[in-house]
Amino acid sequence: MTERLEDIAVKMVADGKGILAADESTSTIKKRFDSINLESTETSRRDYREMLFRSDEAMKNYISGVILYEETLFQKAADGSQLADIIKAAGSLPGIKVDTGAKPMAAFPGETITEGLDGLRERLASYYKAGARFAKWRGVIAIDGASALPTFGSIKANSQALARYAALCQEAGIVPIVEPEVLMDGQPGSHSIDKCAEVTEFVLRTVFNDLYDARVKLEGMILKPNMVIDGKNARKASVEEVAEKTVRVLKATVPSAVPGIAFLSGGQSSEEATAHLSAMNANYDLPWGLTYSYGRALQEDALKAWGGKPENVAAGQRAFTHRAQMNSLAAKGSWKKELEKAA
Ligand code: 13P
């Protein structure tokens, strides 16, 4: 193997860069396109993603890697070149979502188990051949302030699946992004920030124990966690409180051998996601790179500005580039609200 896992992982969290999560499944991207009244077809999905990947300034300066859905990894751009090659030409790394989704977990009402381990070894070999150098698997942890969720059974099952996945990735020369998401926008969304801190801490402890048992090399992985924040219907924590509680939980659970942590945005507004990341990098001394792996918070403005119209490609790219630049500043702890106005 020519590239070392450690080197790929370090590149993914290079200073001032982060990851674009563009790996929406066919059903999720349909929901996003519904919001701009655009039909989701193979071609419209291609056009949208090609617009993002051809945003040269953003891709070269602010995006270290792009998480793709399988369709996109093997898809061609309008001019016949591979979309993955456009990403590589910008100096960014193509990555691949390899789980097959969070499915209702038998005997655990309200909770899910993420599937996709069967045949994964063979799929990883074909993804590597197609240029993917990192992968993503998302385990979903429901949280409810009023009931017993999450249960230990669901946390443990998801954590073990994440560890099995990570070991298979490393065997294939692919850096695993390990994503245990304590849902930030789930229902009823009334839990407090302290409940989120308690659950996130327990989940991350469990995940790192299972990664250790599975002999996963921490130097060759990236963690993709939720931020510690109150439920979406009970938001009141300040930016400083979110930063302080998130950093405390991460320091208590994530070994410093892990090269980087790249957050999901989880339904926060684009600006909130940027402000929280910037506060963490500005105010704390951290042993790992701390950056973004946002889906919605990097794409929402671009999707709206594009609106599915070829004449709006430049406007879509401008919106994407602005958001990527704001998050790049946040990854260095130097984002300021006033900079938003320059958009
Ligand atoms: P959001 O940033 O929209 O939460 O998506 C990131 C992601 O990849 C979730 O798996």
Short mmCIF file of C-alpha atoms and ligand atoms in Angstrom, two decimals:
data_model
loop_
_atom_site.label_atom_id
_atom_site.label_comp_id
_atom_site.label_asym_id
_atom_site.label_seq_id
_atom_site.Cartn_x
_atom_site.Cartn_y
_atom_site.Cartn_z
CA MET A 1 0.00 0.00 0.00
CA THR A 2 1.52 3.28 -1.05
CA GLU A 3 -0.37 5.75 1.16
CA ARG A 4 -0.29 5.32 4.90
CA LEU A 5 -3.57 5.57 6.79
CA GLU A 6 -1.98 8.08 9.19
CA ASP A 7 -1.01 10.40 6.33
CA ILE A 8 -4.46 10.29 4.75
CA ALA A 9 -6.09 11.01 8.13
CA VAL A 10 -3.79 13.97 8.78
CA LYS A 11 -4.56 15.34 5.32
CA MET A 12 -8.31 15.11 6.02
CA VAL A 13 -7.98 17.53 8.94
CA ALA A 14 -5.24 19.77 7.53
CA ASP A 15 -5.21 23.25 9.03
CA GLY A 16 -8.13 25.37 7.81
CA LYS A 17 -9.66 22.51 5.82
CA GLY A 18 -12.60 20.23 6.44
CA ILE A 19 -14.83 17.67 4.79
CA LEU A 20 -17.86 18.17 2.58
CA ALA A 21 -20.51 15.55 3.32
CA ALA A 22 -22.25 15.14 -0.06
CA ASP A 23 -23.26 11.52 0.55
CA GLU A 24 -27.02 11.97 0.88
CA SER A 25 -28.79 8.73 0.01
CA THR A 26 -31.22 8.81 -2.91
CA SER A 27 -34.15 9.29 -0.52
CA THR A 28 -32.43 12.09 1.46
CA ILE A 29 -31.34 14.06 -1.61
CA LYS A 30 -34.93 13.81 -2.88
CA LYS A 31 -36.06 15.60 0.29
CA ARG A 32 -33.42 18.31 -0.24
CA PHE A 33 -34.44 18.76 -3.89
CA ASP A 34 -38.14 18.87 -2.89
CA SER A 35 -37.30 22.07 -0.97
CA ILE A 36 -36.36 23.78 -4.27
CA ASN A 37 -39.08 22.00 -6.30
CA LEU A 38 -36.58 20.02 -8.31
CA GLU A 39 -37.15 16.45 -9.40
CA SER A 40 -34.41 14.10 -8.22
CA THR A 41 -33.01 12.18 -11.20
CA GLU A 42 -29.60 10.73 -11.91
CA THR A 43 -28.88 13.81 -14.04
CA SER A 44 -30.11 16.43 -11.56
CA ARG A 45 -28.12 14.78 -8.79
CA ARG A 46 -25.07 14.77 -11.07
CA ASP A 47 -25.53 18.42 -12.04
CA TYR A 48 -25.89 19.54 -8.44
CA ARG A 49 -22.85 17.67 -7.21
CA GLU A 50 -20.77 18.63 -10.23
CA MET A 51 -21.53 22.27 -9.45
CA LEU A 52 -20.12 21.80 -5.93
CA PHE A 53 -17.05 19.82 -6.98
CA ARG A 54 -16.17 22.33 -9.70
CA SER A 55 -16.14 25.20 -7.17
CA ASP A 56 -12.40 25.49 -7.59
CA GLU A 57 -11.61 28.08 -4.94
CA ALA A 58 -13.59 26.24 -2.26
CA MET A 59 -12.31 22.81 -3.19
CA LYS A 60 -8.65 23.83 -3.38
CA ASN A 61 -8.53 25.91 -0.23
CA TYR A 62 -11.19 24.70 2.18
CA ILE A 63 -12.25 21.12 1.37
CA SER A 64 -9.83 18.29 2.20
CA GLY A 65 -12.21 15.51 1.21
CA VAL A 66 -15.73 14.82 -0.05
CA ILE A 67 -17.95 12.00 1.21
CA LEU A 68 -19.82 10.52 -1.75
CA TYR A 69 -22.81 8.25 -2.13
CA GLU A 70 -21.98 5.13 -4.15
CA GLU A 71 -23.81 6.44 -7.22
CA THR A 72 -21.58 9.55 -7.30
CA LEU A 73 -18.29 7.67 -6.85
CA PHE A 74 -18.94 5.83 -10.11
CA GLN A 75 -20.71 8.70 -11.91
CA LYS A 76 -19.45 10.75 -14.82
CA ALA A 77 -19.60 14.54 -15.14
CA ALA A 78 -21.41 16.15 -18.09
CA ASP A 79 -18.15 16.15 -20.12
CA GLY A 80 -17.57 12.43 -19.50
CA SER A 81 -14.85 12.70 -16.84
CA GLN A 82 -15.33 10.88 -13.53
CA LEU A 83 -16.70 13.07 -10.73
CA ALA A 84 -14.11 11.49 -8.42
CA ASP A 85 -11.34 12.73 -10.74
CA ILE A 86 -12.65 16.31 -10.54
CA ILE A 87 -12.33 16.10 -6.76
CA LYS A 88 -8.80 14.70 -7.01
CA ALA A 89 -7.76 17.33 -9.56
CA ALA A 90 -8.62 20.00 -6.95
CA GLY A 91 -6.26 18.31 -4.49
CA SER A 92 -9.11 16.89 -2.41
CA LEU A 93 -9.79 13.26 -1.47
CA PRO A 94 -12.84 11.27 -2.56
CA GLY A 95 -14.51 9.30 0.25
CA ILE A 96 -17.49 6.96 0.36
CA LYS A 97 -20.46 6.33 2.65
CA VAL A 98 -20.49 2.57 3.12
CA ASP A 99 -23.29 1.89 5.57
CA THR A 100 -26.65 0.93 4.10
CA GLY A 101 -28.68 2.96 6.54
CA ALA A 102 -30.09 2.99 10.07
CA LYS A 103 -32.89 0.39 10.30
CA PRO A 104 -35.45 -0.13 13.10
CA MET A 105 -33.76 -2.33 15.72
CA ALA A 106 -35.74 -5.45 16.57
CA ALA A 107 -36.99 -5.41 20.20
CA PHE A 108 -35.82 -1.79 20.70
CA PRO A 109 -38.76 0.48 19.86
CA GLY A 110 -37.69 3.97 18.78
CA GLU A 111 -34.08 2.95 18.17
CA THR A 112 -32.09 1.93 15.11
CA ILE A 113 -29.15 -0.24 14.19
CA THR A 114 -27.03 0.71 11.20
CA GLU A 115 -26.58 -2.04 8.63
CA GLY A 116 -24.05 -2.72 5.86
CA LEU A 117 -21.40 -5.11 7.22
CA ASP A 118 -22.34 -8.03 4.96
CA GLY A 119 -20.13 -8.00 1.87
CA LEU A 120 -18.33 -4.87 3.08
CA ARG A 121 -14.83 -6.30 2.54
CA GLU A 122 -15.58 -6.82 -1.18
CA ARG A 123 -17.26 -3.42 -1.58
CA LEU A 124 -14.31 -1.66 0.06
CA ALA A 125 -11.93 -3.23 -2.47
CA SER A 126 -14.01 -1.84 -5.35
CA TYR A 127 -14.28 1.60 -3.72
CA TYR A 128 -10.53 1.71 -3.24
CA LYS A 129 -10.05 0.90 -6.92
CA ALA A 130 -12.43 3.74 -7.83
CA GLY A 131 -10.25 6.18 -5.85
CA ALA A 132 -11.90 6.32 -2.39
CA ARG A 133 -9.34 6.79 0.38
CA PHE A 134 -11.70 7.24 3.30
CA ALA A 135 -15.16 6.01 4.25
CA LYS A 136 -18.04 6.90 6.54
CA TRP A 137 -20.41 4.85 8.69
CA ARG A 138 -23.08 6.59 10.74
CA GLY A 139 -24.56 4.99 13.85
CA VAL A 140 -27.62 6.83 15.12
CA ILE A 141 -28.40 7.20 18.82
CA ALA A 142 -31.88 8.42 19.73
CA ILE A 143 -32.11 10.70 22.77
CA ASP A 144 -35.14 11.65 24.77
CA GLY A 145 -35.08 13.65 28.00
CA ALA A 146 -38.33 12.13 29.27
CA SER A 147 -37.91 8.40 28.60
CA ALA A 148 -35.24 5.75 28.84
CA LEU A 149 -33.71 6.43 25.41
CA PRO A 150 -31.05 5.68 24.49
CA THR A 151 -30.77 2.12 25.77
CA PHE A 152 -27.47 0.38 26.43
CA GLY A 153 -28.48 -2.35 23.97
CA SER A 154 -28.71 0.04 21.06
CA ILE A 155 -25.55 1.97 21.97
CA LYS A 156 -23.57 -1.27 22.25
CA ALA A 157 -24.88 -2.76 18.98
CA ASN A 158 -24.13 0.42 17.03
CA SER A 159 -20.73 0.80 18.65
CA GLN A 160 -19.69 -2.75 17.76
CA ALA A 161 -20.85 -2.28 14.17
CA LEU A 162 -18.76 0.92 13.96
CA ALA A 163 -15.72 -0.98 15.27
CA ARG A 164 -16.17 -3.89 12.81
CA TYR A 165 -16.55 -1.40 9.95
CA ALA A 166 -13.46 0.57 11.00
CA ALA A 167 -11.30 -2.56 11.14
CA LEU A 168 -12.41 -3.64 7.65
CA CYS A 169 -11.67 -0.16 6.25
CA GLN A 170 -8.15 -0.13 7.65
CA GLU A 171 -7.51 -3.61 6.22
CA ALA A 172 -8.47 -2.16 2.80
CA GLY A 173 -6.20 0.91 3.11
CA ILE A 174 -9.15 3.21 3.70
CA VAL A 175 -9.43 5.66 6.62
CA PRO A 176 -12.68 5.14 8.52
CA ILE A 177 -14.70 8.12 9.64
CA VAL A 178 -16.39 6.77 12.77
CA GLU A 179 -19.68 8.60 13.23
CA PRO A 180 -21.74 7.86 16.32
CA GLU A 181 -24.42 10.55 16.08
CA VAL A 182 -26.42 11.37 19.18
CA LEU A 183 -29.33 12.89 17.29
CA MET A 184 -29.44 16.67 17.47
CA ASP A 185 -32.66 17.09 15.53
CA GLY A 186 -34.62 14.01 16.59
CA GLN A 187 -38.01 13.99 18.32
CA PRO A 188 -39.18 15.24 20.74
CA GLY A 189 -36.05 17.42 20.87
CA SER A 190 -36.73 18.63 24.38
CA HIS A 191 -33.64 17.26 26.15
CA SER A 192 -31.22 19.54 27.96
CA ILE A 193 -27.61 20.18 27.02
CA ASP A 194 -26.51 18.31 30.15
CA LYS A 195 -28.47 15.23 29.10
CA CYS A 196 -26.78 15.45 25.70
CA ALA A 197 -23.38 15.72 27.42
CA GLU A 198 -24.08 12.66 29.58
CA VAL A 199 -25.27 10.53 26.65
CA THR A 200 -22.51 11.68 24.29
CA GLU A 201 -19.84 10.94 26.89
CA PHE A 202 -21.20 7.44 27.47
CA VAL A 203 -21.51 6.73 23.74
CA LEU A 204 -17.96 7.89 22.98
CA ARG A 205 -16.52 5.85 25.87
CA THR A 206 -18.32 2.77 24.56
CA VAL A 207 -17.16 3.41 20.99
CA PHE A 208 -13.50 3.86 21.93
CA ASN A 209 -13.59 0.71 24.07
CA ASP A 210 -14.99 -1.24 21.13
CA LEU A 211 -12.48 0.29 18.68
CA TYR A 212 -9.70 -0.84 21.00
CA ASP A 213 -11.14 -4.36 21.29
CA ALA A 214 -11.42 -4.51 17.48
CA ARG A 215 -7.73 -3.54 17.11
CA VAL A 216 -8.51 -0.39 15.18
CA LYS A 217 -5.49 1.87 14.82
CA LEU A 218 -6.51 5.19 16.32
CA GLU A 219 -3.85 7.07 14.31
CA GLY A 220 -5.59 6.02 11.10
CA MET A 221 -9.17 7.12 11.80
CA ILE A 222 -11.25 10.27 12.11
CA LEU A 223 -14.08 10.73 14.63
CA LYS A 224 -17.27 12.44 13.44
CA PRO A 225 -19.35 13.30 16.51
CA ASN A 226 -22.33 15.51 17.27
CA MET A 227 -21.74 18.67 19.22
CA VAL A 228 -23.05 18.76 22.80
CA ILE A 229 -26.15 20.89 22.50
CA ASP A 230 -29.72 21.05 23.79
CA GLY A 231 -32.58 19.48 21.79
CA LYS A 232 -33.84 21.38 18.78
CA ASN A 233 -37.06 22.38 20.58
CA ALA A 234 -35.27 23.48 23.73
CA ARG A 235 -32.37 25.54 22.39
CA LYS A 236 -31.04 27.98 24.90
CA ALA A 237 -27.37 27.28 25.47
CA SER A 238 -25.01 30.06 24.44
CA VAL A 239 -22.27 29.53 21.86
CA GLU A 240 -19.73 29.52 24.71
CA GLU A 241 -21.65 26.88 26.66
CA VAL A 242 -21.92 24.57 23.64
CA ALA A 243 -18.19 24.98 23.00
CA GLU A 244 -17.24 24.42 26.63
CA LYS A 245 -19.40 21.29 27.14
CA THR A 246 -18.48 19.77 23.79
CA VAL A 247 -14.75 20.22 24.41
CA ARG A 248 -15.06 18.81 27.94
CA VAL A 249 -16.76 15.63 26.70
CA LEU A 250 -14.32 15.16 23.83
CA LYS A 251 -11.28 15.65 26.07
CA ALA A 252 -12.67 13.10 28.52
CA THR A 253 -13.20 10.44 25.88
CA VAL A 254 -11.13 10.85 22.68
CA PRO A 255 -7.49 9.70 22.92
CA SER A 256 -4.95 12.18 21.58
CA ALA A 257 -3.68 9.48 19.17
CA VAL A 258 -6.75 10.25 17.04
CA PRO A 259 -5.52 12.82 14.48
CA GLY A 260 -8.79 14.60 13.96
CA ILE A 261 -12.38 15.22 14.90
CA ALA A 262 -14.74 16.50 12.21
CA PHE A 263 -18.23 17.43 13.38
CA LEU A 264 -21.55 16.75 11.69
CA SER A 265 -23.88 19.75 11.61
CA GLY A 266 -27.00 17.78 12.54
CA GLY A 267 -29.64 20.36 11.71
CA GLN A 268 -28.02 23.43 13.28
CA SER A 269 -28.30 26.53 11.12
CA SER A 270 -25.26 27.10 8.92
CA GLU A 271 -24.13 30.05 11.00
CA GLU A 272 -24.63 28.26 14.34
CA ALA A 273 -22.50 25.35 13.14
CA THR A 274 -19.74 27.79 12.14
CA ALA A 275 -19.93 29.84 15.35
CA HIS A 276 -19.75 26.78 17.60
CA LEU A 277 -16.73 25.34 15.78
CA SER A 278 -14.92 28.66 15.86
CA ALA A 279 -15.49 29.12 19.60
CA MET A 280 -13.99 25.70 20.33
CA ASN A 281 -10.87 26.37 18.25
CA ALA A 282 -10.46 29.92 19.54
CA ASN A 283 -10.82 29.23 23.25
CA TYR A 284 -9.29 25.82 23.94
CA ASP A 285 -5.98 24.08 23.60
CA LEU A 286 -6.81 20.85 21.76
CA PRO A 287 -4.78 17.68 21.16
CA TRP A 288 -6.48 16.84 17.82
CA GLY A 289 -7.43 18.78 14.71
CA LEU A 290 -11.01 19.98 15.18
CA THR A 291 -12.92 20.75 12.01
CA TYR A 292 -16.11 20.29 9.97
CA SER A 293 -17.64 17.42 8.05
CA TYR A 294 -20.89 19.21 7.35
CA GLY A 295 -23.65 18.24 4.99
CA ARG A 296 -26.54 20.63 5.43
CA ALA A 297 -24.50 23.47 6.97
CA LEU A 298 -22.20 23.58 3.93
CA GLN A 299 -24.83 23.00 1.28
CA GLU A 300 -28.07 24.71 2.29
CA ASP A 301 -27.23 28.18 0.91
CA ALA A 302 -25.70 26.75 -2.26
CA LEU A 303 -28.72 24.56 -2.96
CA LYS A 304 -31.04 27.53 -2.58
CA ALA A 305 -28.90 29.86 -4.74
CA TRP A 306 -28.65 27.21 -7.48
CA GLY A 307 -32.33 26.25 -7.42
CA GLY A 308 -31.78 23.61 -10.10
CA LYS A 309 -31.19 26.20 -12.85
CA PRO A 310 -28.13 26.07 -15.14
CA GLU A 311 -27.95 29.88 -15.21
CA ASN A 312 -27.47 29.86 -11.41
CA VAL A 313 -24.41 27.61 -11.29
CA ALA A 314 -22.07 30.53 -10.56
CA ALA A 315 -24.38 31.82 -7.80
CA GLY A 316 -24.53 28.35 -6.24
CA GLN A 317 -20.75 28.09 -6.34
CA ARG A 318 -20.37 31.52 -4.74
CA ALA A 319 -22.70 30.54 -1.89
CA PHE A 320 -20.84 27.26 -1.36
CA THR A 321 -17.45 28.97 -1.45
CA HIS A 322 -18.55 31.57 1.11
CA ARG A 323 -19.83 28.90 3.52
CA ALA A 324 -16.68 26.81 3.06
CA GLN A 325 -14.51 29.86 3.71
CA MET A 326 -16.45 30.77 6.88
CA ASN A 327 -15.99 27.23 8.18
CA SER A 328 -12.31 27.26 7.25
CA LEU A 329 -11.93 30.34 9.45
CA ALA A 330 -13.87 28.54 12.20
CA ALA A 331 -11.48 25.59 11.97
CA LYS A 332 -8.73 28.08 12.78
CA GLY A 333 -10.78 29.82 15.48
CA SER A 334 -10.87 33.11 13.62
CA TRP A 335 -14.46 33.39 12.32
CA LYS A 336 -16.34 36.57 13.27
CA LYS A 337 -20.02 37.31 12.73
CA GLU A 338 -19.15 40.53 10.84
CA LEU A 339 -17.46 38.44 8.13
CA GLU A 340 -20.84 36.95 7.20
CA LYS A 341 -22.02 40.31 5.92
CA ALA A 342 -19.38 40.30 3.20
CA ALA A 343 -21.23 37.44 1.45
P1 13P B 1 -25.16 17.04 8.46
O1 13P B 1 -23.99 17.95 8.60
O2 13P B 1 -26.24 17.57 7.54
O3 13P B 1 -25.67 16.55 9.77
O4 13P B 1 -24.65 15.75 7.68
C1 13P B 1 -23.41 15.23 7.97
C2 13P B 1 -23.40 13.77 7.76
O5 13P B 1 -22.60 13.27 7.01
C3 13P B 1 -24.36 12.94 8.49
O6 13P B 1 -24.02 11.59 8.37
#
